[in-house]
Coordinates of C-alpha atoms and ligand atoms in Angstrom, one line a residue:
X1 CA -1.6 -34.2 8.0
X2 CA 0.2 -31.3 9.8
X3 CA 0.7 -33.5 12.9
X4 CA 2.0 -36.4 10.7
X5 CA 4.5 -34.1 9.1
X6 CA 5.6 -32.8 12.4
X7 CA 6.0 -36.4 13.6
X8 CA 8.3 -37.2 10.7
X9 CA 10.2 -34.0 11.2
X10 CA 10.6 -34.9 14.9
X11 CA 12.1 -38.2 13.9
X12 CA 14.4 -36.6 11.3
X13 CA 15.6 -34.2 13.9
X14 CA 16.1 -37.0 16.4
X15 CA 18.1 -39.0 13.8
X16 CA 20.3 -36.0 12.9
X17 CA 20.9 -35.2 16.6
X18 CA 22.0 -38.8 17.2
X19 CA 24.1 -39.0 14.1
X20 CA 24.8 -35.8 12.1
X21 CA 26.8 -38.0 9.6
X22 CA 23.6 -39.6 8.7
X23 CA 22.2 -36.6 6.7
X24 CA 25.4 -36.1 4.8
X25 CA 25.8 -39.8 4.0
X26 CA 22.2 -40.1 2.9
X27 CA 22.2 -37.1 0.6
X28 CA 25.5 -37.9 -0.9
X29 CA 24.8 -41.6 -1.5
X30 CA 21.3 -41.0 -2.8
X31 CA 22.4 -38.3 -5.3
X32 CA 25.3 -40.4 -6.4
X33 CA 23.2 -43.5 -6.9
X34 CA 20.3 -41.8 -8.7
X35 CA 22.6 -39.9 -11.1
X36 CA 24.4 -43.1 -11.8
X37 CA 21.2 -44.9 -12.6
X38 CA 20.1 -42.1 -14.9
X39 CA 23.5 -42.2 -16.6
X40 CA 23.5 -46.0 -17.0
X41 CA 19.9 -46.5 -18.2
X42 CA 19.5 -43.4 -20.3
X43 CA 22.7 -41.7 -21.4
X44 CA 24.9 -44.8 -21.7
X45 CA 22.5 -47.2 -23.3
X46 CA 21.2 -44.3 -25.5
X47 CA 24.7 -43.6 -26.7
X48 CA 25.3 -47.3 -27.5
X49 CA 22.0 -47.7 -29.4
X50 CA 22.7 -44.5 -31.3
X51 CA 26.2 -45.6 -32.1
X52 CA 24.9 -48.9 -33.5
X53 CA 22.2 -47.2 -35.5
X54 CA 24.5 -44.5 -37.0
X55 CA 27.7 -46.7 -37.5
X56 CA 30.0 -45.0 -34.9
X57 CA 33.5 -46.6 -35.1
X58 CA 33.8 -49.7 -32.8
X59 CA 37.1 -48.6 -31.3
X60 CA 35.6 -45.3 -30.1
X61 CA 32.7 -47.2 -28.4
X62 CA 35.0 -49.8 -26.9
X63 CA 37.3 -47.1 -25.3
X64 CA 34.3 -45.4 -23.8
X65 CA 33.0 -48.7 -22.4
X66 CA 36.3 -49.1 -20.5
X67 CA 35.8 -45.6 -19.0
X68 CA 32.3 -46.5 -18.0
X69 CA 33.5 -49.7 -16.4
X70 CA 35.9 -47.7 -14.3
X71 CA 33.0 -45.6 -13.2
X72 CA 31.0 -48.7 -12.2
X73 CA 33.9 -49.8 -9.9
X74 CA 34.0 -46.4 -8.2
X75 CA 30.2 -46.4 -7.8
X76 CA 30.2 -49.9 -6.4
X77 CA 32.9 -49.0 -3.9
X78 CA 31.0 -45.9 -2.7
X79 CA 27.8 -48.0 -2.3
X80 CA 29.4 -50.7 -0.2
X81 CA 31.1 -48.1 2.1
X82 CA 27.7 -46.4 2.6
X83 CA 25.5 -49.5 3.0
X84 CA 27.7 -52.1 4.6
X85 CA 29.8 -49.9 6.8
X86 CA 28.0 -46.7 7.7
X87 CA 24.2 -47.1 7.3
X88 CA 24.0 -50.5 9.1
X89 CA 26.1 -49.1 12.0
X90 CA 24.0 -46.0 12.5
X91 CA 20.7 -47.9 12.7
X92 CA 21.3 -49.7 16.0
X93 CA 22.6 -46.5 17.6
X94 CA 19.3 -44.7 16.8
X95 CA 17.3 -47.6 18.2
X96 CA 19.4 -47.7 21.3
X97 CA 19.0 -43.9 22.0
X98 CA 15.2 -44.0 21.5
X99 CA 14.8 -47.0 23.7
X100 CA 16.9 -45.3 26.4
X101 CA 14.6 -42.3 26.3
X102 CA 11.5 -44.6 26.5
X103 CA 12.9 -46.5 29.4
X104 CA 13.8 -43.4 31.3
X105 CA 10.3 -42.1 30.7
X106 CA 8.8 -45.4 31.8
X107 CA 10.3 -44.9 35.2
X108 CA 8.9 -41.4 35.5
X109 CA 5.3 -41.9 34.4
X110 CA 2.7 -42.0 37.2
X111 CA 2.0 -45.4 38.7
X112 CA -1.7 -44.8 37.8
X113 CA -0.7 -44.9 34.1
X114 CA -0.2 -48.6 34.5
X115 CA -3.9 -48.9 35.4
X116 CA -5.0 -46.9 32.3
X117 CA -5.5 -49.4 29.5
X118 CA -5.2 -46.9 26.6
X119 CA -2.0 -45.5 28.0
X120 CA -0.6 -48.9 28.7
X121 CA -1.4 -50.0 25.1
X122 CA 0.5 -47.0 23.8
X123 CA 3.3 -47.7 26.2
X124 CA 3.6 -51.3 25.1
X125 CA 3.4 -50.2 21.4
X126 CA 6.1 -47.6 22.0
X127 CA 8.5 -50.1 23.6
X128 CA 7.9 -53.0 21.3
X129 CA 7.7 -51.1 18.0
X130 CA 10.8 -48.9 18.4
X131 CA 13.1 -51.1 16.4
X132 CA 10.6 -51.7 13.7
X133 CA 9.8 -48.0 13.5
X134 CA 13.5 -46.9 13.2
X135 CA 14.2 -49.7 10.8
X136 CA 11.3 -48.8 8.6
X137 CA 12.0 -45.1 8.7
X138 CA 15.7 -45.5 7.9
X139 CA 15.0 -47.8 5.0
X140 CA 12.1 -45.8 3.7
X141 CA 13.8 -42.5 4.2
X142 CA 16.9 -43.6 2.3
X143 CA 14.7 -45.1 -0.5
X144 CA 12.5 -41.9 -0.5
X145 CA 15.6 -39.7 -1.0
X146 CA 16.9 -41.9 -3.7
X147 CA 13.5 -41.9 -5.5
X148 CA 13.2 -38.2 -5.1
X149 CA 16.5 -37.5 -6.8
X150 CA 15.6 -40.0 -9.5
X151 CA 12.3 -38.4 -10.2
X152 CA 13.8 -34.9 -10.3
X153 CA 16.4 -36.2 -12.8
X154 CA 13.8 -37.9 -15.1
X155 CA 11.4 -35.1 -14.7
X156 CA 13.9 -32.6 -16.0
X157 CA 14.9 -35.0 -18.8
X158 CA 11.3 -35.6 -20.0
X159 CA 10.4 -32.0 -19.6
X160 CA 13.1 -31.1 -22.0
X161 CA 12.5 -34.1 -24.4
X162 CA 8.9 -35.3 -24.2
X163 CA 6.1 -33.7 -22.2
X164 CA 3.4 -36.2 -23.2
X165 CA 5.4 -38.9 -21.5
X166 CA 5.7 -36.7 -18.4
X167 CA 1.9 -36.2 -18.3
X168 CA 1.3 -40.0 -18.5
X169 CA 3.8 -40.5 -15.7
X170 CA 1.9 -38.0 -13.5
X171 CA -1.5 -39.6 -14.1
X172 CA -0.1 -43.0 -13.3
X173 CA 1.4 -41.7 -10.1
X174 CA -1.9 -40.3 -9.0
X175 CA -3.6 -43.8 -9.2
X176 CA -0.6 -45.2 -7.3
X177 CA -0.8 -42.6 -4.6
X178 CA -4.5 -43.0 -3.8
X179 CA -4.5 -46.7 -3.7
X180 CA -1.3 -46.6 -1.7
X181 CA -2.9 -44.3 0.8
X182 CA -5.9 -46.5 1.2
X183 CA -3.6 -49.5 1.7
X184 CA -1.7 -47.8 4.5
X185 CA -4.8 -46.7 6.3
X186 CA -6.2 -50.2 6.2
X187 CA -2.8 -51.6 7.4
X188 CA -2.8 -49.2 10.3
X189 CA -6.4 -50.0 11.3
X190 CA -5.6 -53.7 11.2
X191 CA -2.5 -53.1 13.4
X192 CA -4.5 -51.1 15.9
X193 CA -7.1 -53.9 16.2
X194 CA -4.5 -56.5 16.6
X195 CA -2.4 -54.8 19.3
X196 CA -4.6 -55.5 22.3
X197 CA -5.2 -59.0 21.2
X198 CA -1.5 -59.6 20.6
X199 CA -0.8 -58.2 24.0
X200 CA -3.2 -60.7 25.5
X201 CA -1.6 -63.5 23.5
X202 CA 1.8 -62.4 24.6
X203 CA 0.6 -62.6 28.2
X204 CA -0.6 -66.2 27.6
X205 CA 2.6 -67.0 25.9
X206 CA 4.5 -65.6 29.0
X207 CA 2.4 -67.6 31.4
X208 CA 3.2 -70.8 29.6
X209 CA 7.0 -70.4 29.4
X210 CA 7.8 -68.4 32.6
X211 CA 9.2 -70.3 35.5
X212 CA 7.1 -68.3 37.9
X213 CA 3.9 -69.9 36.7
X214 CA 5.2 -73.4 36.0
X215 CA 4.3 -75.0 39.3
X216 CA 0.8 -73.5 39.6
X217 CA -0.1 -74.5 36.1
X218 CA 0.8 -78.1 36.9
X219 CA -1.3 -77.9 40.0
X220 CA -4.3 -76.3 38.4
X221 CA -5.3 -78.0 35.2
X222 CA -8.5 -75.9 35.2
X223 CA -6.4 -72.8 34.9
X224 CA -4.4 -74.4 32.1
X225 CA -7.6 -75.1 30.2
X226 CA -8.8 -71.6 30.8
X227 CA -5.6 -70.2 29.5
X228 CA -5.6 -72.5 26.5
X229 CA -9.2 -71.5 25.8
X230 CA -8.2 -67.8 26.0
X231 CA -5.3 -68.5 23.7
X232 CA -7.7 -70.1 21.1
X233 CA -10.1 -67.2 21.6
X234 CA -7.3 -64.7 20.8
X235 CA -6.2 -66.6 17.7
X236 CA -9.9 -66.6 16.6
X237 CA -10.0 -62.9 17.1
X238 CA -6.8 -62.4 15.1
X239 CA -8.2 -64.7 12.3
X240 CA -11.3 -62.6 12.2
X241 CA -9.2 -59.4 11.9
X242 CA -7.1 -61.0 9.1
X243 CA -10.2 -62.1 7.3
X244 CA -11.7 -58.7 7.6
X245 CA -8.7 -56.8 6.3
X246 CA -6.9 -59.4 4.2
X247 CA -9.0 -59.1 0.9
X248 CA -9.1 -55.3 1.0
X249 CA -5.4 -55.1 1.6
X250 CA -4.9 -57.5 -1.3
X251 CA -7.0 -55.4 -3.6
X252 CA -5.3 -52.1 -2.9
X253 CA -1.9 -53.8 -2.9
X254 CA -2.7 -55.0 -6.4
X255 CA -3.9 -51.5 -7.6
X256 CA -0.9 -49.8 -6.2
X257 CA 1.3 -52.3 -8.0
X258 CA 2.0 -52.8 -11.7
X259 CA -1.4 -52.6 -13.3
X260 CA -1.5 -48.9 -14.0
X261 CA 2.1 -48.9 -15.2
X262 CA 1.4 -51.6 -17.9
X263 CA -1.8 -49.9 -19.0
X264 CA -0.3 -46.4 -19.4
X265 CA 2.9 -47.6 -20.9
X266 CA 1.9 -50.3 -23.4
X267 CA -1.7 -49.3 -24.2
X268 CA -1.1 -45.6 -24.5
X269 CA 2.5 -44.5 -24.7
X270 CA 4.1 -47.2 -26.9
X271 CA 1.5 -46.7 -29.7
X272 CA 2.1 -43.0 -29.5
X273 CA 5.9 -43.5 -29.8
X274 CA 5.5 -46.0 -32.7
X275 CA 3.3 -43.5 -34.5
X276 CA 6.0 -40.8 -34.2
X277 CA 8.7 -43.2 -35.3
X278 CA 7.0 -45.1 -38.1
X279 CA 4.4 -42.6 -39.4
X280 CA 5.7 -39.1 -38.9
X281 CA 9.4 -40.2 -38.7
X282 CA 9.9 -37.6 -35.9
X283 CA 11.9 -40.1 -33.8
X284 CA 14.8 -42.4 -34.4
X285 CA 14.4 -46.0 -33.2
X286 CA 17.1 -45.6 -30.6
X287 CA 15.4 -42.4 -29.3
X288 CA 12.1 -44.3 -29.2
X289 CA 13.6 -47.1 -27.1
X290 CA 15.3 -44.7 -24.7
X291 CA 12.1 -42.6 -24.3
X292 CA 10.0 -45.7 -23.6
X293 CA 12.5 -46.8 -21.0
X294 CA 12.7 -43.3 -19.5
X295 CA 9.0 -42.9 -19.1
X296 CA 8.8 -46.4 -17.7
X297 CA 11.4 -45.5 -15.1
X298 CA 9.7 -42.2 -14.4
X299 CA 6.4 -43.9 -13.8
X300 CA 8.0 -46.6 -11.6
X301 CA 10.1 -44.2 -9.6
X302 CA 7.3 -41.7 -9.1
X303 CA 5.1 -44.6 -8.1
X304 CA 7.7 -45.8 -5.6
X305 CA 8.1 -42.2 -4.4
X306 CA 4.4 -41.5 -3.7
X307 CA 4.0 -45.1 -2.6
X308 CA 6.4 -44.3 0.2
X309 CA 4.3 -41.3 1.4
X310 CA 1.6 -43.5 3.0
X311 CA 4.4 -45.5 4.7
X312 CA 5.6 -42.3 6.2
X313 CA 2.0 -41.6 7.4
X314 CA 2.1 -45.1 8.9
X315 CA 5.4 -44.5 10.6
X316 CA 4.1 -41.1 11.7
X317 CA 1.2 -42.6 13.5
X318 CA 3.6 -44.8 15.5
X319 CA 5.8 -41.8 16.2
X320 CA 2.7 -40.1 17.4
X321 CA 2.3 -42.8 20.1
X322 CA 6.0 -42.7 21.0
X323 CA 5.9 -38.9 21.2
X324 CA 2.7 -38.9 23.2
X325 CA 4.4 -41.3 25.6
X326 CA 7.7 -39.3 25.8
X327 CA 5.8 -36.0 26.1
X328 CA 3.6 -37.3 28.9
X329 CA 3.9 -35.0 31.9
X330 CA 3.6 -36.8 35.1
X331 CA 0.6 -35.5 37.1
X332 CA 2.5 -36.3 40.3
X333 CA 4.9 -33.4 40.3
X334 CA 7.9 -33.2 42.5
X335 CA 8.0 -30.3 44.9
X336 CA 10.9 -27.9 45.0
X337 CA 11.9 -27.8 48.6
X338 CA 15.1 -29.5 49.7
X339 CA 15.1 -31.6 52.9
X340 CA 17.6 -30.4 55.5
X341 CA 16.0 -31.3 58.8
X342 CA 16.0 -34.6 60.6
X343 CA 13.0 -36.8 60.0
X344 CA 10.7 -36.5 63.1
X345 CA 7.2 -37.4 62.3
X346 CA 4.7 -38.1 59.5
X347 CA 1.1 -37.0 59.8
X348 CA -1.8 -38.1 57.8
X349 CA -4.7 -35.7 58.2
X350 CA -8.2 -36.7 56.8
X351 CA -6.8 -38.5 53.8
X352 CA -9.2 -40.0 51.3
X353 CA -8.2 -41.7 48.1
X354 CA -9.7 -43.6 45.1
X355 CA -7.7 -45.0 42.3
X356 CA -8.0 -43.1 39.1
X357 CA -11.0 -44.1 36.9
X358 CA -10.0 -47.4 35.1
X359 CA -11.5 -50.7 34.5
X360 CA -9.0 -52.3 36.9
X361 CA -10.3 -55.7 38.0
X362 CA -13.4 -55.1 36.0
X363 CA -14.5 -52.0 38.0
X364 CA -15.6 -49.2 35.8
X365 CA -16.3 -46.6 38.4
X366 CA -13.6 -45.5 40.8
X367 CA -14.5 -46.1 44.4
X368 CA -13.0 -44.7 47.5
X369 CA -10.3 -47.0 48.7
X370 CA -9.2 -44.9 51.7
X371 CA -11.6 -42.8 53.7
X372 CA -10.8 -40.0 56.1
X373 CA -7.6 -41.5 57.5
X374 CA -5.8 -39.6 60.2
X375 CA -2.7 -40.9 62.0
X376 CA 0.7 -39.8 63.2
X377 CA 3.9 -41.7 63.0
X378 CA 6.7 -40.4 65.2
X379 CA 10.4 -41.2 65.1
X380 CA 11.4 -44.5 66.5
X381 CA 7.8 -45.8 66.6
X382 CA 6.9 -49.3 65.5
X383 CA 3.5 -49.2 63.8
X384 CA 1.5 -52.2 62.6
X385 CA -1.3 -51.9 60.0
X386 CA -3.6 -54.9 60.1
X387 CA -6.9 -55.7 58.6
X388 CA -8.7 -58.0 56.2
X389 CA -7.8 -58.3 52.5
X390 CA -8.5 -55.3 50.4
X391 CA -8.9 -53.0 53.5
X392 CA -6.5 -50.5 51.9
X393 CA -3.3 -51.1 53.9
X394 CA -1.0 -51.3 50.8
X395 CA -2.7 -48.3 49.3
X396 CA -2.0 -46.3 52.4
X397 CA 1.7 -47.2 52.1
X398 CA 1.7 -46.2 48.4
X399 CA 0.4 -42.8 49.5
X400 CA 3.1 -42.5 52.1
X401 CA 5.7 -43.3 49.5
X402 CA 4.0 -40.6 47.3
X403 CA 3.3 -42.9 44.4
X404 CA -0.2 -41.4 44.4
X405 CA -1.5 -38.1 45.9
X406 CA -4.6 -38.1 48.2
X407 CA -7.9 -36.9 46.7
X408 CA -8.4 -34.9 49.9
X409 CA -6.6 -34.4 53.1
X410 CA -2.9 -34.0 53.5
X411 CA 0.3 -35.9 54.4
X412 CA 2.8 -33.9 56.4
X413 CA 6.5 -34.6 57.0
X414 CA 7.6 -32.7 60.1
X415 CA 4.6 -30.4 59.5
X416 CA 5.4 -29.8 55.8
X417 CA 3.1 -31.0 53.0
X418 CA 5.0 -33.7 51.2
X419 CA 3.8 -32.3 47.9
X420 CA 6.1 -29.3 48.3
X421 CA 9.2 -31.5 49.0
X422 CA 11.6 -32.8 46.4
X423 CA 10.3 -36.2 45.5
X424 CA 13.6 -38.0 45.3
X425 CA 14.8 -36.5 48.6
X426 CA 11.5 -37.5 50.3
X427 CA 11.5 -41.0 49.0
X428 CA 15.2 -41.5 49.8
X429 CA 14.2 -41.4 53.5
X430 CA 11.9 -44.3 53.1
X431 CA 12.8 -47.9 52.5
X432 CA 10.1 -50.3 51.5
X433 CA 9.6 -54.0 50.9
X434 CA 6.4 -54.6 48.9
X435 CA 4.5 -57.8 48.6
X436 CA 5.3 -57.9 44.9
X437 CA 9.1 -57.2 45.3
X438 CA 11.2 -58.5 42.5
X439 CA 14.5 -60.2 42.3
X440 CA 16.6 -59.0 39.3
X441 CA 18.8 -61.0 37.0
X442 CA 21.9 -59.5 38.6
X443 CA 24.3 -60.5 41.4
X444 CA 23.2 -60.9 45.0
X445 CA 25.3 -57.8 45.8
X446 CA 23.5 -55.7 43.1
X447 CA 20.1 -57.0 44.3
X448 CA 20.9 -55.6 47.8
X449 CA 22.6 -52.4 46.8
X450 CA 20.1 -51.6 44.0
X451 CA 22.6 -49.1 42.6
X452 CA 25.9 -49.2 40.6
X453 CA 28.2 -51.3 42.8
X454 CA 31.8 -50.5 43.5
X455 CA 32.8 -54.1 44.6
X456 CA 34.9 -52.5 47.4
X457 CA 35.5 -54.3 50.6
X458 CA 33.4 -51.9 52.6
X459 CA 30.5 -52.4 50.3
X460 CA 30.9 -56.2 50.6
X461 CA 30.9 -56.0 54.3
X462 CA 27.8 -53.8 54.4
X463 CA 26.0 -56.1 52.0
X464 CA 26.8 -59.2 54.1
X465 CA 25.7 -57.3 57.3
X466 CA 22.4 -56.4 55.7
X467 CA 21.8 -60.0 54.6
X468 CA 22.8 -61.2 58.0
X469 CA 20.3 -58.9 59.7
X470 CA 17.6 -60.0 57.2
X471 CA 18.3 -63.6 58.4
X472 CA 19.7 -64.6 55.0
X473 CA 22.3 -67.3 55.9
X474 CA 25.1 -66.6 53.4
X475 CA 27.2 -69.5 54.7
X476 CA 24.5 -72.1 54.6
X477 CA 23.6 -71.0 51.0
X478 CA 27.0 -72.2 49.8
X479 CA 26.9 -69.6 47.0
X480 CA 29.8 -70.2 44.6
X481 CA 30.8 -66.5 44.4
X482 CA 29.3 -65.4 47.7
X483 CA 27.7 -62.0 47.3
X484 CA 28.8 -61.9 43.7
X485 CA 26.8 -64.9 42.8
X486 CA 24.3 -64.2 40.0
X487 CA 20.7 -64.6 40.9
X488 CA 18.2 -66.3 38.6
X489 CA 19.2 -68.8 36.0
X490 CA 17.8 -66.7 33.2
X491 CA 21.1 -65.6 31.7
X492 CA 23.8 -67.2 33.9
X493 CA 24.7 -70.9 33.9
X494 CA 26.1 -70.4 37.4
X495 CA 23.0 -68.5 38.5
X496 CA 21.0 -69.4 41.6
X497 CA 17.2 -69.5 41.9
X498 CA 16.3 -68.5 45.5
X499 CA 13.3 -69.8 47.3
X500 CA 10.4 -67.5 48.0
X501 CA 11.5 -67.0 51.6
X502 CA 15.1 -66.4 50.6
X503 CA 14.1 -63.9 48.0
X504 CA 12.0 -62.1 50.6
X505 CA 15.0 -61.9 52.9
X506 CA 17.1 -60.4 50.0
X507 CA 14.3 -57.8 49.5
X508 CA 14.4 -57.0 53.2
X509 CA 18.2 -56.7 53.2
X510 CA 17.7 -54.0 50.5
X511 CA 16.0 -51.8 53.0
X512 CA 18.4 -52.6 55.8
X513 CA 21.5 -51.9 53.6
X514 CA 20.5 -48.2 53.3
X515 CA 20.0 -46.1 56.3
X516 CA 16.4 -45.0 55.8
X517 CA 14.6 -43.0 58.4
X518 CA 11.4 -44.9 57.8
X519 CA 11.1 -48.5 56.9
X520 CA 7.9 -49.9 55.5
X521 CA 7.4 -53.6 55.3
X522 CA 4.3 -54.9 53.5
X523 CA 3.9 -58.5 54.7
X524 CA 7.6 -58.9 55.5
X525 CA 7.3 -62.4 56.9
X526 CA 4.7 -63.9 54.6
X527 CA 7.2 -66.3 53.0
X528 CA 9.4 -66.8 56.0
X529 CA 9.5 -70.0 58.2
X530 CA 8.5 -69.5 61.8
X531 CA 12.1 -69.3 63.1
X532 CA 13.1 -66.7 60.5
X533 CA 9.9 -64.8 61.2
X534 CA 10.7 -64.8 65.0
X535 CA 14.3 -63.7 64.3
X536 CA 13.1 -61.0 61.9
X537 CA 10.7 -59.6 64.4
X538 CA 13.5 -59.4 67.0
X539 CA 15.6 -57.6 64.4
X540 CA 12.8 -55.2 63.7
X541 CA 12.5 -54.5 67.4
X542 CA 16.2 -53.7 67.4
X543 CA 15.8 -51.5 64.4
X544 CA 12.9 -49.7 66.0
X545 CA 15.2 -48.3 68.6
X546 CA 16.4 -45.6 66.3
X547 CA 14.4 -46.1 63.1
X548 CA 10.7 -45.9 62.5
X549 CA 9.1 -49.0 61.1
X550 CA 5.6 -49.5 59.6
X551 CA 4.7 -53.0 58.9
X552 CA 1.7 -54.6 57.4
X553 CA 0.9 -58.1 58.5
X554 CA -1.9 -60.6 58.5
X555 CA -0.3 -62.5 61.3
X556 CA -1.3 -60.6 64.4
X557 CA 1.3 -62.4 66.5
X558 CA 3.9 -60.4 64.5
X559 CA 2.0 -57.2 65.1
X560 CA 1.4 -57.7 68.8
X561 CA 4.5 -55.9 70.0
X562 CA 4.0 -52.8 67.9
X563 CA 3.7 -49.4 69.7
X564 CA 0.5 -48.8 68.0
X565 CA -1.7 -51.1 65.9
X566 CA -4.1 -49.7 63.4
X567 CA -7.0 -52.0 62.4
X568 CA -8.3 -51.2 59.0
X569 CA -11.6 -52.1 57.4
X570 CA -13.1 -50.9 54.1
X571 CA -10.6 -48.1 53.7
X572 CA -11.1 -46.8 57.3
X573 CA -9.1 -47.1 60.5
X574 CA -11.7 -48.7 62.7
X575 CA -9.5 -49.2 65.8
X576 CA -6.2 -48.1 67.1
X577 CA -4.1 -48.8 70.2
X578 CA -1.7 -51.3 71.7
X579 CA -2.3 -55.1 71.5
X580 CA -3.6 -55.1 75.1
X581 CA -5.9 -52.1 74.6
X582 CA -7.4 -53.6 71.4
X583 CA -8.0 -56.9 73.1
X584 CA -9.7 -55.0 75.9
X585 CA -11.8 -53.2 73.4
X586 CA -13.2 -56.5 72.1
X587 CA -13.8 -55.2 68.6
X588 CA -12.6 -56.2 65.1
X589 CA -9.0 -56.7 66.2
X590 CA -10.0 -58.9 69.1
X591 CA -12.2 -61.0 66.8
X592 CA -9.4 -61.5 64.3
X593 CA -6.9 -62.3 67.1
X594 CA -9.3 -64.9 68.6
X595 CA -9.9 -66.4 65.2
X596 CA -6.1 -66.8 64.6
X597 CA -5.5 -68.1 68.2
X598 CA -8.3 -70.7 67.7
X599 CA -6.6 -71.8 64.5
X600 CA -3.3 -72.4 66.4
X601 CA -5.0 -74.1 69.4
X602 CA -7.0 -76.5 67.2
X603 CA -3.7 -77.7 65.6
Ligands
ATP1 P1 -4.2 -57.2 51.1 O1 -4.2 -57.5 52.6 O2 -4.9 -58.2 50.4 O3 -2.8 -57.0 50.6 P2 -4.7 -54.4 51.3 O4 -5.4 -54.0 52.5 O5 -3.3 -54.1 51.2 O6 -5.0 -55.9 50.9 P3 -5.0 -52.7 48.9 O7 -4.0 -53.5 48.1 O8 -4.6 -51.4 49.4 O9 -5.5 -53.6 50.1 O10 -6.3 -52.6 48.0 C1 -7.4 -51.9 48.5 C2 -8.5 -51.9 47.4 O11 -8.0 -51.1 46.3 C3 -8.8 -53.2 46.9 O12 -10.2 -53.3 46.7 C4 -8.1 -53.3 45.6 O13 -8.8 -54.1 44.7 C5 -8.1 -51.9 45.1 N1 -6.9 -51.6 44.3 C6 -5.6 -51.9 44.6 N2 -4.8 -51.4 43.6 C7 -5.6 -50.8 42.7 C8 -5.3 -50.2 41.4 N3 -4.1 -50.0 41.0 N4 -6.4 -49.7 40.8 C9 -7.6 -49.8 41.2 N5 -7.9 -50.4 42.4 C10 -6.9 -50.9 43.1

């Protein structure tokens, strides 16, 4: 309860910080509206009934009616300014700010969080439910304030005029509250059960409409059937959840609705009022009508007020997830030391690593992916990491980039533990092209610069040079707007979809555009044609004169000119040396080389 209140107060503070006007508008509009409702339904109608019953002159009533009409106009004017103009404008700004915070956090959380299913579910929930959460909170908050002022007004009125009516209203509200609470709890349970299934369904949905999967789905009908089956399975799961929670939600929805109101009002309170009016003559008929209407409103408004409390609890539980996500403190903490010296060498000393415990790829227990790795990379060297699939090459690179920290052992930059260095400064020295690089729905220039672009001539020249060195033939591409051509056709009619090889060249150009000390290329030529691969290798050789390059490749022909080749197997470095030395050794590398050579010869 305490935590829920703190969550709501967190959201209130967030809203006020984003828009201080909000609080003022809300209080003013709600007080004005509630007082007007009280005036209209109780004072004004009461006056008219009383006037009719006691024969008040018509001219007097008519004059007052004109005055009240003028009040209606002012009230309507204030309402429209508040709702149409202010309230609806504030809502998107809140959503926008919260989303910005979530996105910023998403870039800070440890990469390992993406492997943690619970964290990932919370993350997805935070990003997808932000709009709904703000929308609900704003609407419910406004309504809550309105109801609260309403209840206070009617409470004071009934306290002064009829305490029995007040008591009945309180009893009715209690029933409303408890069934409302149960309803909200069930609704939350159902949502939590549905989230992972809906996430799975969203994935299947994505696979069926995204361009990336279109070709493969046509080629592999079996996969299509499997996905369709999974989709059906998800729908079945959702149906089961709906069947489980549907009837209970209906029951508590019914109980928190009108039933208690009608019972209290017409089975208990009305007979009591009739008795006072007809038997004891303690009430006039107009007073009886007004009291009945006032208690009815009191019951309904209190019901609406307490009925909103569980909704706040519901919102609070989502805020809990958003806060947990925003409060997440990355385990991988940046060091504090600035980097002033020139990059000279990187040393890995007895590094071992296993991915944090997760059920990634069905594995429940973490296993060591890198074992006792020691190596040194010196300035200007060209290093090749080779080995079979799953040997740990990419993981090694992730450790070098400090996306993860080793479980044991140490990585040193010029002899300093990289954990003590400022993370941004350390990573800035390294340029990497990963196997799963991405092309963004932005211009070719932006995809290369990967920063806010100035569009200046110098920048254009540098982008063209980087593309040229990555063997991206700008002239042959005949791009309508040259480097300012939008990539992907997702948003732009003039957009261009690049081939796999061309996209990879753009990703390579990214690293060449910036002057990194160390360049890491994970399978840089996997999507390139032989001519481009040859040219790229020549370019890498050029680069290696003054830069340090680590590249991972399955094609040993591409690795053969490296200064040092590291052969990896089962998370270990099993052989190291130049191409010639490794062939002489006759071990794993030699076996792999011969296998690949045979494949070429047999063609
Ligand atoms: P490939 O040549 O196929 O690219 P690799 O040598 O680069 O393979 P890695 O990608 O480093 O191999 O993977 C090494 C092992 O770690 C594999 O068994 C892989 O399944 C596992 N692995 C990779 N990423 C994760 C992760 N995020 N969580 C858990 N295990 C992972």
